[in-house]
PDB file of C-alpha atoms in Angstrom:
ATOM      1  CA  ALA M  22       0.008  -0.005   0.012  1.00 43.00           C
ATOM      2  CA  SER M  23       1.351   3.422  -0.871  1.00 42.00           C
ATOM      3  CA  TYR M  24       0.574   4.965   2.509  1.00 44.00           C
ATOM      4  CA  LEU M  25       3.280   3.053   4.074  1.00 46.00           C
ATOM      5  CA  SER M  26       6.001   4.722   1.968  1.00 41.00           C
ATOM      6  CA  ASP M  27       5.928   7.495   4.447  1.00 42.00           C
ATOM      7  CA  ALA M  28       5.293   5.388   7.445  1.00 41.00           C
ATOM      8  CA  THR M  29       5.470   7.235  10.657  1.00 45.00           C
ATOM      9  CA  ASP M  30       5.935   5.599  13.908  1.00 67.00           C
ATOM     10  CA  SER M  31       2.203   4.766  14.641  1.00 83.00           C
ATOM     11  CA  ARG M  32       1.917   3.362  11.098  1.00 85.00           C
ATOM     12  CA  VAL M  33       4.356   0.811  12.065  1.00 92.00           C
ATOM     13  CA  ALA M  34       2.061  -0.569  14.749  1.00 92.00           C
ATOM     14  CA  LEU M  35      -0.784  -0.289  12.089  1.00 92.00           C
ATOM     15  CA  ALA M  36       1.196  -2.359   9.469  1.00 93.00           C
ATOM     16  CA  CYS M  37       1.891  -5.031  12.182  1.00 92.00           C
ATOM     17  CA  GLU M  38      -1.893  -5.333  12.779  1.00 90.00           C
ATOM     18  CA  ILE M  39      -2.884  -5.432   9.095  1.00 91.00           C
ATOM     19  CA  TYR M  40      -0.040  -7.546   7.603  1.00 92.00           C
ATOM     20  CA  THR M  41       1.212 -11.090   8.384  1.00 91.00           C
ATOM     21  CA  VAL M  42       4.942 -11.505   9.381  1.00 91.00           C
ATOM     22  CA  ASP M  43       5.805 -12.730   5.772  1.00 91.00           C
ATOM     23  CA  GLU M  44       4.099  -9.765   4.261  1.00 92.00           C
ATOM     24  CA  LEU M  45       6.091  -7.363   6.671  1.00 94.00           C
ATOM     25  CA  ARG M  46       9.336  -9.228   6.026  1.00 93.00           C
ATOM     26  CA  ASN M  47       8.710  -8.982   2.223  1.00 94.00           C
ATOM     27  CA  SER M  48       7.946  -5.358   2.375  1.00 95.00           C
ATOM     28  CA  PRO M  49      10.732  -2.881   1.153  1.00 96.00           C
ATOM     29  CA  LEU M  50       9.609  -0.745   4.217  1.00 95.00           C
ATOM     30  CA  PHE M  51      10.473  -2.799   7.017  1.00 96.00           C
ATOM     31  CA  ASP M  52      13.199  -5.181   8.504  1.00 95.00           C
ATOM     32  CA  VAL M  53      11.829  -7.974  10.709  1.00 96.00           C
ATOM     33  CA  TYR M  54      13.931  -9.834  13.188  1.00 96.00           C
ATOM     34  CA  ALA M  55      12.943 -12.911  15.304  1.00 95.00           C
ATOM     35  CA  PHE M  56      13.657 -13.392  18.958  1.00 96.00           C
ATOM     36  CA  ARG M  57      13.510 -16.458  21.109  1.00 96.00           C
ATOM     37  CA  ILE M  58      12.445 -15.798  24.535  1.00 96.00           C
ATOM     38  CA  ASN M  59      14.818 -17.626  27.127  1.00 96.00           C
ATOM     39  CA  TYR M  60      13.420 -17.778  30.672  1.00 94.00           C
ATOM     40  CA  ASN M  61      16.423 -18.740  32.576  1.00 80.00           C
ATOM     41  CA  ASP M  62      15.925 -21.846  34.802  1.00 66.00           C
ATOM     42  CA  ASP M  63      16.715 -19.812  37.649  1.00 62.00           C
ATOM     43  CA  ASP M  64      14.060 -17.516  37.196  1.00 54.00           C
ATOM     44  CA  ILE M  65      11.370 -20.308  37.356  1.00 54.00           C
ATOM     45  CA  ASN M  66      10.788 -22.521  40.575  1.00 48.00           C
ATOM     46  CA  SER M  67       9.650 -26.021  40.830  1.00 36.00           C
ATOM     47  CA  ARG M  68       5.758 -25.093  40.344  1.00 35.00           C
ATOM     48  CA  GLY M  69       6.700 -23.286  37.131  1.00 46.00           C
ATOM     49  CA  ASP M  70       5.816 -19.781  38.707  1.00 48.00           C
ATOM     50  CA  ALA M  71       8.193 -17.035  38.122  1.00 44.00           C
ATOM     51  CA  LYS M  72      10.450 -15.610  40.914  1.00 42.00           C
ATOM     52  CA  GLU M  73      10.285 -11.841  41.551  1.00 43.00           C
ATOM     53  CA  GLY M  74      12.415  -9.622  39.478  1.00 42.00           C
ATOM     54  CA  GLY M  75      13.457  -9.292  35.620  1.00 42.00           C
ATOM     55  CA  SER M  76      16.264  -9.534  33.551  1.00 42.00           C
ATOM     56  CA  ASP M  77      18.245  -6.791  31.625  1.00 43.00           C
ATOM     57  CA  THR M  78      20.650  -8.936  29.638  1.00 42.00           C
ATOM     58  CA  ILE M  79      20.537 -10.436  26.290  1.00 39.00           C
ATOM     59  CA  HIS M  80      22.441 -13.202  24.495  1.00 39.00           C
ATOM     60  CA  THR M  81      24.743 -12.385  21.483  1.00 38.00           C
ATOM     61  CA  PRO M  82      23.121 -13.815  18.426  1.00 41.00           C
ATOM     62  CA  SER M  83      23.930 -16.987  16.739  1.00 43.00           C
ATOM     63  CA  ASN M  84      22.916 -17.368  12.969  1.00 43.00           C
ATOM     64  CA  SER M  85      23.981 -20.867  12.548  1.00 43.00           C
ATOM     65  CA  ASP M  86      21.744 -23.995  13.080  1.00 46.00           C
ATOM     66  CA  GLY M  87      24.805 -26.264  13.316  1.00 50.00           C
ATOM     67  CA  GLN M  88      24.224 -27.652   9.663  1.00 53.00           C
ATOM     68  CA  ASN M  89      26.581 -25.348   7.872  1.00 50.00           C
ATOM     69  CA  ARG M  90      24.009 -23.345   6.010  1.00 58.00           C
ATOM     70  CA  LEU M  91      22.771 -19.800   6.617  1.00 65.00           C
ATOM     71  CA  ASP M  92      19.130 -19.497   7.880  1.00 65.00           C
ATOM     72  CA  PRO M  93      17.388 -16.592   5.898  1.00 74.00           C
ATOM     73  CA  HIS M  94      15.596 -15.477   8.988  1.00 82.00           C
ATOM     74  CA  PRO M  95      17.750 -16.234  11.969  1.00 90.00           C
ATOM     75  CA  VAL M  96      16.131 -16.436  15.302  1.00 94.00           C
ATOM     76  CA  LEU M  97      18.293 -14.533  17.896  1.00 94.00           C
ATOM     77  CA  PRO M  98      18.146 -15.749  21.578  1.00 95.00           C
ATOM     78  CA  ILE M  99      17.077 -13.217  24.276  1.00 95.00           C
ATOM     79  CA  ASP M 100      17.068 -13.682  28.065  1.00 95.00           C
ATOM     80  CA  ALA M 101      13.999 -12.143  29.699  1.00 95.00           C
ATOM     81  CA  HIS M 102      11.465 -12.972  32.639  1.00 95.00           C
ATOM     82  CA  PRO M 103       7.928 -13.459  32.611  1.00 95.00           C
ATOM     83  CA  GLN M 104       7.476 -10.227  34.918  1.00 95.00           C
ATOM     84  CA  ASP M 105       9.399  -8.067  32.487  1.00 95.00           C
ATOM     85  CA  SER M 106       7.441  -5.350  30.867  1.00 95.00           C
ATOM     86  CA  VAL M 107       7.393  -4.919  27.039  1.00 95.00           C
ATOM     87  CA  SER M 108       9.379  -1.636  27.566  1.00 95.00           C
ATOM     88  CA  ASP M 109      12.091  -3.653  29.489  1.00 94.00           C
ATOM     89  CA  LEU M 110      12.496  -6.114  26.586  1.00 96.00           C
ATOM     90  CA  LYS M 111      12.480  -3.401  23.994  1.00 96.00           C
ATOM     91  CA  ARG M 112      15.267  -1.533  26.194  1.00 95.00           C
ATOM     92  CA  CYS M 113      17.262  -4.639  26.156  1.00 95.00           C
ATOM     93  CA  ILE M 114      16.843  -5.263  22.601  1.00 96.00           C
ATOM     94  CA  ILE M 115      17.902  -1.546  21.462  1.00 95.00           C
ATOM     95  CA  GLN M 116      20.911  -1.885  23.812  1.00 95.00           C
ATOM     96  CA  GLN M 117      22.386  -4.516  21.443  1.00 95.00           C
ATOM     97  CA  TYR M 118      20.802  -3.606  18.264  1.00 96.00           C
ATOM     98  CA  ALA M 119      20.060   0.182  17.895  1.00 96.00           C
ATOM     99  CA  THR M 120      23.011   1.094  15.805  1.00 95.00           C
ATOM    100  CA  ALA M 121      22.568  -1.919  13.477  1.00 95.00           C
ATOM    101  CA  TRP M 122      18.996  -1.021  12.850  1.00 95.00           C
ATOM    102  CA  GLY M 123      19.705   2.617  12.193  1.00 94.00           C
ATOM    103  CA  LEU M 124      17.690   3.773  15.176  1.00 94.00           C
ATOM    104  CA  LYS M 125      20.300   6.237  16.780  1.00 93.00           C
ATOM    105  CA  ASP M 126      19.121   9.210  14.647  1.00 92.00           C
ATOM    106  CA  ARG M 127      15.633   8.727  15.524  1.00 92.00           C
ATOM    107  CA  LYS M 128      13.513  10.444  18.057  1.00 91.00           C
ATOM    108  CA  ARG M 129      12.745   8.738  21.428  1.00 91.00           C
ATOM    109  CA  ASP M 130       9.587   8.265  23.333  1.00 87.00           C
ATOM    110  CA  ARG M 131       9.047   9.326  27.020  1.00 85.00           C
ATOM    111  CA  ASP M 132      10.352   5.910  28.149  1.00 85.00           C
ATOM    112  CA  GLY M 133      13.513   6.614  26.035  1.00 88.00           C
ATOM    113  CA  LEU M 134      12.935   4.032  23.463  1.00 91.00           C
ATOM    114  CA  TYR M 135      13.733   4.844  19.843  1.00 94.00           C
ATOM    115  CA  LEU M 136      10.493   5.406  17.561  1.00 93.00           C
ATOM    116  CA  GLY M 137       9.804   3.381  14.431  1.00 94.00           C
ATOM    117  CA  TRP M 138       9.694  -0.100  15.757  1.00 95.00           C
ATOM    118  CA  GLU M 139       7.379  -2.600  17.374  1.00 96.00           C
ATOM    119  CA  LEU M 140       7.464  -6.022  18.891  1.00 96.00           C
ATOM    120  CA  ILE M 141       4.747  -8.416  17.896  1.00 95.00           C
ATOM    121  CA  TYR M 142       3.658 -11.828  19.563  1.00 94.00           C
ATOM    122  CA  GLY M 143       1.425 -14.637  18.043  1.00 82.00           C
ATOM    123  CA  ASN M 144       0.889 -17.256  15.252  1.00 62.00           C
ATOM    124  CA  ASN M 145       3.588 -15.971  13.231  1.00 54.00           C
ATOM    125  CA  HIS M 146       3.222 -18.707  10.478  1.00 54.00           C
ATOM    126  CA  ASP M 147      -0.636 -17.943  10.017  1.00 55.00           C
ATOM    127  CA  THR M 148      -1.847 -16.182   6.823  1.00 57.00           C
ATOM    128  CA  ASP M 149      -4.124 -14.094   9.035  1.00 59.00           C
ATOM    129  CA  ALA M 150      -2.560 -10.817  10.279  1.00 58.00           C
ATOM    130  CA  ASN M 151      -5.084 -11.014  13.226  1.00 63.00           C
ATOM    131  CA  SER M 152      -3.210 -14.040  14.817  1.00 74.00           C
ATOM    132  CA  HIS M 153      -0.719 -11.615  16.287  1.00 83.00           C
ATOM    133  CA  SER M 154      -0.729  -8.537  18.012  1.00 88.00           C
ATOM    134  CA  VAL M 155       1.459  -5.515  18.759  1.00 92.00           C
ATOM    135  CA  LEU M 156       2.930  -5.724  22.336  1.00 93.00           C
ATOM    136  CA  SER M 157       2.063  -2.668  24.492  1.00 90.00           C
ATOM    137  CA  TYR M 158       4.720  -1.021  26.312  1.00 85.00           C
ATOM    138  CA  HIS M 159       3.269  -1.017  29.657  1.00 87.00           C
ATOM    139  CA  LEU M 160       2.277  -4.675  29.968  1.00 94.00           C
ATOM    140  CA  PHE M 161       4.086  -7.585  30.953  1.00 95.00           C
ATOM    141  CA  LEU M 162       5.330 -10.474  28.876  1.00 95.00           C
ATOM    142  CA  GLU M 163       3.209 -12.923  31.215  1.00 94.00           C
ATOM    143  CA  SER M 164       0.254 -10.643  30.417  1.00 94.00           C
ATOM    144  CA  TYR M 165       0.362 -11.879  26.657  1.00 93.00           C
ATOM    145  CA  GLY M 166       1.074 -15.381  27.740  1.00 93.00           C
ATOM    146  CA  VAL M 167       4.728 -15.471  26.322  1.00 94.00           C
ATOM    147  CA  ASN M 168       6.216 -18.631  27.147  1.00 94.00           C
ATOM    148  CA  ASN M 169       9.899 -19.878  27.244  1.00 95.00           C
ATOM    149  CA  GLY M 170      10.985 -20.555  23.733  1.00 94.00           C
ATOM    150  CA  ASP M 171       8.323 -18.482  22.184  1.00 94.00           C
ATOM    151  CA  ILE M 172       9.208 -16.350  19.051  1.00 94.00           C
ATOM    152  CA  LEU M 173       8.708 -12.654  19.146  1.00 96.00           C
ATOM    153  CA  HIS M 174       9.375 -10.312  16.090  1.00 95.00           C
ATOM    154  CA  ALA M 175      10.702  -6.793  15.922  1.00 97.00           C
ATOM    155  CA  VAL M 176       9.404  -4.965  12.964  1.00 96.00           C
ATOM    156  CA  VAL M 177      11.503  -1.942  12.230  1.00 96.00           C
ATOM    157  CA  ARG M 178      10.714   0.851   9.612  1.00 94.00           C
ATOM    158  CA  LYS M 179      13.529   1.237   7.330  1.00 92.00           C
TER     159      LYS M 179
END
């Protein structure tokens, strides 16, 4: 759609609600990055409940699946805690990737996060764009039912 050619920050969220992950990935207007949530075993007790507190570290990405071939859509691991807010997770992600994603020259929101990108979660292989949703900055990962090993996607306006 032509209105995406001048995508502003609110339009990134709108595009995430309208299009599937594959459509966003194939768009010349966005870059899409996949992250696998890693809830550290130390954060989960024997009942499966999260301990108090969150994490603020991420792992260095690995693009290899061990079979000597490059994955066209690598999944990058990221440490998190079920009680991390979406803002906490976004802050961790931009600490590592803001420069590579070209965010450093963008304006920041009131939480100090760069504008022009969103995190989405849901059924990423479904052909229905309504099968995933944009994560709201003030909610927690557990509010969305994000589990250990789940995949989130960062959609970044180019």
